Amino acid sequence: MQGNWRVMKIIKSKRRLPSLPYFLSLIEWKAPSFSIYGPRVRRAVCVNDLAKIAKKRTPKVVFDYVDGSATYELAYKKSREAFDRVEIDTRVLQNVSNLDTSERILGKKVDLPILFAPTGYTRLMHHVGEPAVAQVSTEKNLIYGLSNMGTFSPEELVAAVPEGRKWFQLYVMQNREASMKIINQAKSAGFEALIMTVDTPVAGLRYRDMKNGLTIPPKIRLKTIFAIARKPIWWLNLFSTGKLEFASYRNWNRPLQELAGLIFDPAIALDDIKWLRSVWKGPIIIKGIQSVADAKDVSKLGIQGIIVSNHGGRQLDRGPIPLEILPEIVEAVGNKVEVYLDGGVMSGIDAAAAIALGAKAVFIGRAYLYGAMAYGQRGVEKVIEIMRSEFINTMALTGARTVADLRKKGAVIRK
């Protein structure tokens, strides 16, 4: 066998003098950054990358508040798993050279059907707070939802970010006079719509927060001193930018647990939607719908939209998974009201999956808070940049030229 081997002709590269201009063209020149986290955020390719940066940058109690959910955190885990099982109907040879990601929400165009859900305590995640998120929403022509338990009041948010579409999220309290004061704040500030949250008759049991001893404002204990030592910049920013408080309840002077008991009304019912309809003439969105029966009931009350949501898994840990019940709800009420989805959306691919299953748009919460914790306003902007890229890529690969095309294609959730 060895005798059959023969010497083959060896092909060699042609050598030449190195080209300095070509070498320099390969070097990516960037101005030096004095931020530890800025370059890491710029290199992030998905929201999970930003979550890892957020975890390093913020105290454990803050990260856990965003990252955690109710009791054993099964609802959020199942919400994420549901997205992993979605398969979108795909067509090729569709000429996807010119895609349109815009959608009309309550009759007005947004540039991307990914909207900012209301989240409480936003200044706890980053010292700039709600205005940082609202500014990104304005610049990207999206919609920002200000929380009833936000750290900026409606008036303060509008003063900081005058432009852009803003919705106000409301908990209808037992004390209607107190509720009216908050509604009037949103009305006088020019908010476009109210988001009435209905899945909080009582606060969910959030074991992570209980173990961490979360309070607003944070209490200075021995454990807190060690936390300050580990995250000095975060604490300096918090202490030097004003008192951390719920802006809509600024003069209430009550402990957090007692305040939550007043905000969440265990007697909330359909009549409360009727009452809200009588005192607010603008659009009303009902957030927290988790059944077809409830979707049908509220859609008869003159509202404009519903958000299929389990509060990001932060209320009932054994409830339905929003994505799984979305198609049935859309089929039942989608021609009467706009149907949105909230809960577990962590990528533009997730957003595309929800829209293919019938949603008009999706709301993100955790995702943009990870961005805010990682790098403030620029971190939030990075989240939208990533999600937009993922959304466009998914549209192109499924053969959808518009958001409506994506919705018409449909999808299935594999068991």
Short mmCIF file of C-alpha atoms in Angstrom, two decimals:
data_model
loop_
_atom_site.label_atom_id
_atom_site.label_comp_id
_atom_site.label_asym_id
_atom_site.label_seq_id
_atom_site.Cartn_x
_atom_site.Cartn_y
_atom_site.Cartn_z
CA MET A 1 0.00 0.00 0.00
CA GLN A 2 2.85 2.31 0.87
CA GLY A 3 4.24 1.95 -2.60
CA ASN A 4 1.17 3.58 -4.16
CA TRP A 5 1.86 6.93 -2.52
CA ARG A 6 3.21 9.61 -4.83
CA VAL A 7 4.35 13.17 -4.34
CA MET A 8 1.58 15.65 -5.14
CA LYS A 9 2.08 19.15 -6.43
CA ILE A 10 1.89 21.60 -3.49
CA ILE A 11 0.02 24.87 -4.14
CA LYS A 12 1.57 27.85 -2.39
CA SER A 13 0.31 31.39 -1.72
CA LYS A 14 1.84 34.20 -3.71
CA ARG A 15 3.68 36.48 -1.36
CA ARG A 16 3.62 40.27 -1.63
CA LEU A 17 4.47 43.25 0.49
CA PRO A 18 1.86 43.92 3.22
CA SER A 19 -0.66 46.65 2.39
CA LEU A 20 -0.77 49.18 5.21
CA PRO A 21 -4.09 50.79 4.06
CA TYR A 22 -5.72 47.34 3.92
CA PHE A 23 -4.42 46.52 7.39
CA LEU A 24 -5.72 49.82 8.80
CA SER A 25 -9.13 49.25 7.19
CA LEU A 26 -9.54 46.10 9.28
CA ILE A 27 -9.11 47.98 12.55
CA GLU A 28 -12.32 49.25 14.13
CA TRP A 29 -11.41 52.55 15.74
CA LYS A 30 -13.55 53.70 18.67
CA ALA A 31 -13.18 56.55 21.11
CA PRO A 32 -12.06 55.34 24.54
CA SER A 33 -14.89 54.83 27.04
CA PHE A 34 -14.54 55.78 30.68
CA SER A 35 -17.60 53.69 31.59
CA ILE A 36 -17.19 50.16 32.87
CA TYR A 37 -20.57 49.06 31.54
CA GLY A 38 -21.03 51.14 28.35
CA PRO A 39 -18.89 48.92 26.09
CA ARG A 40 -20.54 45.78 27.49
CA VAL A 41 -23.99 47.17 26.74
CA ARG A 42 -22.97 48.10 23.20
CA ARG A 43 -21.71 44.55 22.64
CA ALA A 44 -24.92 42.96 23.95
CA VAL A 45 -26.70 40.91 21.31
CA CYS A 46 -29.79 39.89 23.30
CA VAL A 47 -31.77 41.02 26.32
CA ASN A 48 -30.29 38.22 28.43
CA ASP A 49 -26.87 39.85 27.95
CA LEU A 50 -28.26 43.06 29.43
CA ALA A 51 -29.81 41.11 32.32
CA LYS A 52 -26.36 39.76 33.22
CA ILE A 53 -24.93 43.30 33.23
CA ALA A 54 -27.88 44.51 35.33
CA LYS A 55 -27.25 41.80 37.90
CA LYS A 56 -23.64 42.91 38.29
CA ARG A 57 -24.49 46.59 38.51
CA THR A 58 -27.42 46.69 40.97
CA PRO A 59 -27.93 45.46 44.55
CA LYS A 60 -29.42 41.99 44.89
CA VAL A 61 -32.68 43.30 46.37
CA VAL A 62 -33.23 45.49 43.28
CA PHE A 63 -32.32 42.86 40.71
CA ASP A 64 -34.47 40.25 42.46
CA TYR A 65 -37.46 42.61 42.48
CA VAL A 66 -37.29 42.82 38.67
CA ASP A 67 -36.18 39.27 37.98
CA GLY A 68 -38.48 37.51 40.45
CA SER A 69 -42.15 36.63 40.44
CA ALA A 70 -44.76 35.12 42.75
CA THR A 71 -44.13 32.32 45.28
CA TYR A 72 -42.25 29.51 43.49
CA GLU A 73 -42.03 31.45 40.19
CA LEU A 74 -43.61 28.73 38.07
CA ALA A 75 -45.98 31.05 36.17
CA TYR A 76 -43.16 33.12 34.73
CA LYS A 77 -41.14 30.01 33.90
CA LYS A 78 -44.12 28.51 32.04
CA SER A 79 -44.72 31.80 30.22
CA ARG A 80 -41.16 31.70 28.92
CA GLU A 81 -41.44 28.03 27.99
CA ALA A 82 -44.61 28.74 26.00
CA PHE A 83 -42.71 31.15 23.75
CA ASP A 84 -40.09 28.48 23.16
CA ARG A 85 -42.77 26.16 21.74
CA VAL A 86 -44.19 28.58 19.16
CA GLU A 87 -43.81 27.77 15.47
CA ILE A 88 -44.75 30.54 13.03
CA ASP A 89 -46.15 29.62 9.62
CA THR A 90 -43.36 30.33 7.14
CA ARG A 91 -43.34 31.07 3.42
CA VAL A 92 -40.31 31.67 1.21
CA LEU A 93 -39.94 33.50 -2.14
CA GLN A 94 -42.01 36.42 -0.80
CA ASN A 95 -39.77 39.43 -1.65
CA VAL A 96 -39.06 40.72 1.84
CA SER A 97 -36.69 43.47 0.71
CA ASN A 98 -38.96 46.21 2.04
CA LEU A 99 -40.56 45.50 5.43
CA ASP A 100 -42.99 47.67 7.41
CA THR A 101 -42.94 47.12 11.20
CA SER A 102 -45.53 49.79 11.99
CA GLU A 103 -48.95 49.13 13.52
CA ARG A 104 -51.96 51.27 14.42
CA ILE A 105 -52.79 51.32 18.12
CA LEU A 106 -56.06 53.06 19.02
CA GLY A 107 -56.06 54.54 15.53
CA LYS A 108 -52.54 56.02 15.65
CA LYS A 109 -49.36 54.59 14.18
CA VAL A 110 -46.49 53.23 16.25
CA ASP A 111 -43.25 52.26 14.54
CA LEU A 112 -43.02 48.88 16.26
CA PRO A 113 -45.74 46.80 18.02
CA ILE A 114 -43.61 46.53 21.17
CA LEU A 115 -44.84 48.91 23.88
CA PHE A 116 -43.63 49.85 27.37
CA ALA A 117 -45.69 48.33 30.18
CA PRO A 118 -46.18 50.26 33.42
CA THR A 119 -43.73 49.22 36.14
CA GLY A 120 -43.53 50.41 39.72
CA TYR A 121 -40.48 51.74 41.59
CA THR A 122 -38.63 52.60 38.36
CA ARG A 123 -36.16 54.94 40.08
CA LEU A 124 -35.14 51.97 42.19
CA MET A 125 -33.72 50.34 39.04
CA HIS A 126 -32.01 53.48 37.74
CA HIS A 127 -31.88 56.91 39.33
CA VAL A 128 -33.29 58.76 36.30
CA GLY A 129 -36.45 56.66 36.50
CA GLU A 130 -39.54 56.86 34.31
CA PRO A 131 -38.41 59.81 32.12
CA ALA A 132 -35.51 57.73 30.76
CA VAL A 133 -37.96 55.12 29.49
CA ALA A 134 -40.54 57.65 28.29
CA GLN A 135 -37.87 59.48 26.29
CA VAL A 136 -36.88 56.30 24.44
CA SER A 137 -40.56 55.60 23.81
CA THR A 138 -41.03 59.07 22.37
CA GLU A 139 -37.95 58.95 20.14
CA LYS A 140 -38.92 55.51 18.79
CA ASN A 141 -42.60 56.48 18.30
CA LEU A 142 -43.94 53.88 20.73
CA ILE A 143 -46.26 54.10 23.78
CA TYR A 144 -45.18 54.39 27.42
CA GLY A 145 -47.36 53.28 30.33
CA LEU A 146 -46.77 55.15 33.60
CA SER A 147 -47.51 53.08 36.69
CA ASN A 148 -49.94 54.08 39.41
CA MET A 149 -47.01 53.17 41.71
CA GLY A 150 -44.43 55.07 39.70
CA THR A 151 -41.76 57.32 41.17
CA PHE A 152 -42.82 60.21 38.92
CA SER A 153 -46.33 61.67 38.89
CA PRO A 154 -48.15 62.24 35.58
CA GLU A 155 -47.39 65.97 35.76
CA GLU A 156 -43.72 65.39 36.52
CA LEU A 157 -43.33 62.91 33.69
CA VAL A 158 -44.92 65.25 31.15
CA ALA A 159 -42.71 68.11 32.38
CA ALA A 160 -39.63 65.93 31.83
CA VAL A 161 -40.80 64.40 28.53
CA PRO A 162 -43.49 66.63 26.98
CA GLU A 163 -43.84 64.75 23.70
CA GLY A 164 -44.90 61.20 22.93
CA ARG A 165 -47.88 58.97 23.63
CA LYS A 166 -48.46 58.16 27.30
CA TRP A 167 -51.00 55.91 29.00
CA PHE A 168 -51.59 55.87 32.76
CA GLN A 169 -52.04 52.64 34.68
CA LEU A 170 -54.60 52.77 37.47
CA TYR A 171 -55.61 50.66 40.45
CA VAL A 172 -59.19 51.57 41.36
CA MET A 173 -59.16 51.89 45.15
CA GLN A 174 -61.95 51.46 47.68
CA ASN A 175 -61.78 55.19 48.31
CA ARG A 176 -63.26 56.61 45.09
CA GLU A 177 -62.29 60.15 46.06
CA ALA A 178 -58.64 59.11 46.25
CA SER A 179 -58.97 57.33 42.91
CA MET A 180 -60.48 60.44 41.34
CA LYS A 181 -57.54 62.56 42.49
CA ILE A 182 -55.16 60.25 40.64
CA ILE A 183 -57.41 60.06 37.56
CA ASN A 184 -57.53 63.85 37.48
CA GLN A 185 -53.73 63.97 37.60
CA ALA A 186 -53.60 61.86 34.44
CA LYS A 187 -56.39 63.87 32.82
CA SER A 188 -54.81 67.27 33.51
CA ALA A 189 -51.41 66.01 32.32
CA GLY A 190 -52.94 65.03 28.97
CA PHE A 191 -52.52 61.26 29.13
CA GLU A 192 -54.12 59.52 26.17
CA ALA A 193 -55.59 56.44 27.87
CA LEU A 194 -56.07 54.68 31.20
CA ILE A 195 -54.87 51.14 31.82
CA MET A 196 -57.05 49.66 34.56
CA THR A 197 -55.25 46.75 36.19
CA VAL A 198 -57.71 44.14 37.46
CA ASP A 199 -55.55 41.17 38.52
CA THR A 200 -54.55 42.65 41.89
CA PRO A 201 -57.46 42.28 44.32
CA VAL A 202 -54.61 41.55 46.74
CA ALA A 203 -50.86 41.71 46.32
CA GLY A 204 -49.12 38.54 45.13
CA LEU A 205 -46.77 36.69 47.48
CA ARG A 206 -43.27 37.44 46.24
CA TYR A 207 -40.92 35.33 48.30
CA ARG A 208 -37.73 36.86 46.93
CA ASP A 209 -38.81 40.33 48.02
CA MET A 210 -39.88 39.03 51.44
CA LYS A 211 -36.53 37.35 52.02
CA ASN A 212 -34.68 40.46 50.85
CA GLY A 213 -36.74 42.73 53.11
CA LEU A 214 -37.70 45.08 50.26
CA THR A 215 -39.04 48.42 51.45
CA ILE A 216 -39.65 51.78 49.78
CA PRO A 217 -37.49 53.69 50.48
CA PRO A 218 -34.78 51.09 51.26
CA LYS A 219 -34.03 50.85 54.98
CA ILE A 220 -30.46 51.24 56.18
CA ARG A 221 -29.66 48.07 58.10
CA LEU A 222 -26.34 46.29 58.67
CA LYS A 223 -27.11 44.18 55.60
CA THR A 224 -27.69 47.40 53.64
CA ILE A 225 -24.28 48.75 54.63
CA PHE A 226 -22.60 45.73 53.05
CA ALA A 227 -24.76 46.19 49.95
CA ILE A 228 -23.63 49.82 49.71
CA ALA A 229 -20.01 48.71 49.92
CA ARG A 230 -20.52 46.35 46.97
CA LYS A 231 -22.53 48.77 44.79
CA PRO A 232 -21.39 52.28 45.84
CA ILE A 233 -22.23 54.04 42.55
CA TRP A 234 -25.82 52.76 42.57
CA TRP A 235 -26.36 53.91 46.16
CA LEU A 236 -24.70 57.30 45.54
CA ASN A 237 -27.01 57.89 42.58
CA LEU A 238 -30.05 56.93 44.65
CA PHE A 239 -29.18 59.12 47.63
CA SER A 240 -28.19 62.16 45.55
CA THR A 241 -31.27 62.36 43.30
CA GLY A 242 -34.13 62.89 45.73
CA LYS A 243 -36.38 60.81 47.95
CA LEU A 244 -37.59 57.49 46.55
CA GLU A 245 -41.38 57.43 46.87
CA PHE A 246 -44.63 56.69 45.06
CA ALA A 247 -45.30 60.02 43.40
CA SER A 248 -49.08 59.63 43.16
CA TYR A 249 -49.23 59.01 46.92
CA ARG A 250 -46.57 61.49 47.96
CA ASN A 251 -48.52 63.00 50.87
CA TRP A 252 -49.94 59.78 52.27
CA ASN A 253 -47.09 59.07 54.73
CA ARG A 254 -48.00 55.42 55.28
CA PRO A 255 -45.87 52.24 55.45
CA LEU A 256 -45.50 50.35 52.17
CA GLN A 257 -47.57 47.34 53.31
CA GLU A 258 -50.40 49.56 54.55
CA LEU A 259 -50.32 51.61 51.35
CA ALA A 260 -50.55 48.46 49.21
CA GLY A 261 -53.59 47.41 51.24
CA LEU A 262 -55.30 50.67 50.36
CA ILE A 263 -54.35 50.62 46.68
CA PHE A 264 -55.45 47.03 45.97
CA ASP A 265 -59.20 46.58 46.36
CA PRO A 266 -60.42 42.98 47.01
CA ALA A 267 -63.97 44.09 46.16
CA ILE A 268 -63.14 45.18 42.61
CA ALA A 269 -65.81 44.06 40.10
CA LEU A 270 -67.29 44.82 36.68
CA ASP A 271 -69.20 47.79 38.12
CA ASP A 272 -65.85 49.50 38.77
CA ILE A 273 -65.19 49.49 35.02
CA LYS A 274 -68.60 51.06 34.46
CA TRP A 275 -67.78 53.71 37.05
CA LEU A 276 -64.41 54.43 35.43
CA ARG A 277 -66.13 54.73 32.05
CA SER A 278 -68.40 57.41 33.59
CA VAL A 279 -65.53 59.58 34.88
CA TRP A 280 -62.95 59.09 32.11
CA LYS A 281 -63.98 59.92 28.55
CA GLY A 282 -60.80 58.73 26.85
CA PRO A 283 -59.81 55.17 25.90
CA ILE A 284 -59.72 52.52 28.65
CA ILE A 285 -57.55 49.41 28.49
CA ILE A 286 -58.22 46.53 30.90
CA LYS A 287 -55.00 44.78 32.01
CA GLY A 288 -54.88 41.37 33.65
CA ILE A 289 -57.43 39.38 31.63
CA GLN A 290 -56.77 35.63 31.98
CA SER A 291 -59.91 33.95 30.64
CA VAL A 292 -62.23 34.07 27.65
CA ALA A 293 -65.21 34.65 29.94
CA ASP A 294 -63.65 37.76 31.50
CA ALA A 295 -62.58 39.02 28.07
CA LYS A 296 -66.16 38.75 26.84
CA ASP A 297 -67.56 40.45 29.95
CA VAL A 298 -65.28 43.49 29.86
CA SER A 299 -65.50 43.92 26.09
CA LYS A 300 -69.21 44.71 26.49
CA LEU A 301 -68.53 47.72 28.73
CA GLY A 302 -67.36 50.30 26.20
CA ILE A 303 -63.64 49.79 26.66
CA GLN A 304 -61.14 49.99 23.80
CA GLY A 305 -58.65 47.24 24.58
CA ILE A 306 -57.60 44.40 26.86
CA ILE A 307 -54.17 43.19 27.86
CA VAL A 308 -53.99 39.43 28.26
CA SER A 309 -51.60 39.29 31.19
CA ASN A 310 -50.67 37.39 34.35
CA HIS A 311 -48.73 40.37 35.71
CA GLY A 312 -45.47 38.81 34.54
CA GLY A 313 -46.13 35.85 36.83
CA ARG A 314 -46.02 38.18 39.82
CA GLN A 315 -49.54 37.55 41.15
CA LEU A 316 -51.01 34.03 40.86
CA ASP A 317 -48.37 31.35 40.42
CA ARG A 318 -50.85 28.71 39.20
CA GLY A 319 -52.85 30.76 36.71
CA PRO A 320 -53.25 30.40 32.93
CA ILE A 321 -50.33 31.25 30.66
CA PRO A 322 -51.21 34.39 28.62
CA LEU A 323 -49.69 33.20 25.34
CA GLU A 324 -51.57 29.91 25.49
CA ILE A 325 -54.99 31.52 25.97
CA LEU A 326 -54.33 34.43 23.60
CA PRO A 327 -55.69 32.84 20.37
CA GLU A 328 -58.99 31.87 22.00
CA ILE A 329 -59.46 35.35 23.46
CA VAL A 330 -58.65 37.01 20.12
CA GLU A 331 -61.20 34.78 18.41
CA ALA A 332 -63.83 35.66 21.03
CA VAL A 333 -63.42 39.46 21.22
CA GLY A 334 -60.80 40.55 18.69
CA ASN A 335 -63.34 42.28 16.44
CA LYS A 336 -64.71 44.34 19.38
CA VAL A 337 -61.57 45.51 21.17
CA GLU A 338 -57.84 45.55 20.55
CA VAL A 339 -56.10 42.62 22.23
CA TYR A 340 -52.53 42.99 23.51
CA LEU A 341 -50.26 40.54 25.30
CA ASP A 342 -48.08 41.09 28.34
CA GLY A 343 -45.88 38.64 30.22
CA GLY A 344 -42.61 36.94 29.39
CA VAL A 345 -41.79 38.87 26.20
CA MET A 346 -38.00 38.97 26.17
CA SER A 347 -37.15 39.31 22.48
CA GLY A 348 -38.41 40.55 19.15
CA ILE A 349 -38.90 36.89 18.26
CA ASP A 350 -41.29 36.52 21.21
CA ALA A 351 -43.14 39.63 20.04
CA ALA A 352 -43.48 38.20 16.53
CA ALA A 353 -44.77 34.92 17.97
CA ALA A 354 -47.47 36.68 20.00
CA ILE A 355 -48.56 38.75 17.00
CA ALA A 356 -48.69 35.63 14.81
CA LEU A 357 -51.02 34.19 17.46
CA GLY A 358 -53.32 37.21 17.13
CA ALA A 359 -52.05 39.99 19.41
CA LYS A 360 -52.30 43.58 18.18
CA ALA A 361 -49.08 44.41 20.06
CA VAL A 362 -47.08 43.28 23.06
CA PHE A 363 -45.97 45.02 26.24
CA ILE A 364 -42.52 44.58 27.77
CA GLY A 365 -41.61 45.19 31.41
CA ARG A 366 -38.70 43.14 32.72
CA ALA A 367 -36.87 43.47 29.42
CA TYR A 368 -36.60 47.25 29.48
CA LEU A 369 -35.92 47.31 33.23
CA TYR A 370 -32.89 45.09 32.63
CA GLY A 371 -31.75 47.68 30.12
CA ALA A 372 -32.36 50.54 32.56
CA MET A 373 -30.41 48.78 35.31
CA ALA A 374 -27.58 48.00 32.92
CA TYR A 375 -27.09 51.49 31.48
CA GLY A 376 -30.00 53.84 32.09
CA GLN A 377 -31.68 55.42 29.07
CA ARG A 378 -29.05 54.05 26.70
CA GLY A 379 -29.69 50.58 28.08
CA VAL A 380 -33.43 50.94 27.39
CA GLU A 381 -32.64 52.15 23.89
CA LYS A 382 -30.40 49.09 23.39
CA VAL A 383 -33.31 46.81 24.35
CA ILE A 384 -35.50 48.33 21.63
CA GLU A 385 -32.63 48.21 19.14
CA ILE A 386 -32.14 44.49 19.83
CA MET A 387 -35.84 43.67 19.77
CA ARG A 388 -36.44 45.62 16.57
CA SER A 389 -33.61 43.76 14.85
CA GLU A 390 -34.97 40.40 16.01
CA PHE A 391 -38.51 41.33 14.97
CA ILE A 392 -37.43 42.39 11.48
CA ASN A 393 -35.32 39.26 11.07
CA THR A 394 -38.28 37.06 12.07
CA MET A 395 -40.61 38.87 9.67
CA ALA A 396 -38.19 38.41 6.79
CA LEU A 397 -37.53 34.74 7.50
CA THR A 398 -41.25 33.93 7.75
CA GLY A 399 -42.08 35.86 4.59
CA ALA A 400 -44.12 38.60 6.27
CA ARG A 401 -43.83 42.07 4.74
CA THR A 402 -46.07 43.81 7.30
CA VAL A 403 -47.28 43.20 10.85
CA ALA A 404 -50.68 42.35 9.41
CA ASP A 405 -49.03 39.72 7.19
CA LEU A 406 -47.40 38.20 10.26
CA ARG A 407 -50.75 38.04 12.04
CA LYS A 408 -52.43 36.45 9.02
CA LYS A 409 -49.76 33.78 8.78
CA GLY A 410 -50.59 32.44 12.20
CA ALA A 411 -48.64 30.15 14.49
CA VAL A 412 -49.05 27.10 16.67
CA ILE A 413 -47.84 26.29 20.17
CA ARG A 414 -46.46 22.78 20.16
CA LYS A 415 -47.24 20.63 23.19
#
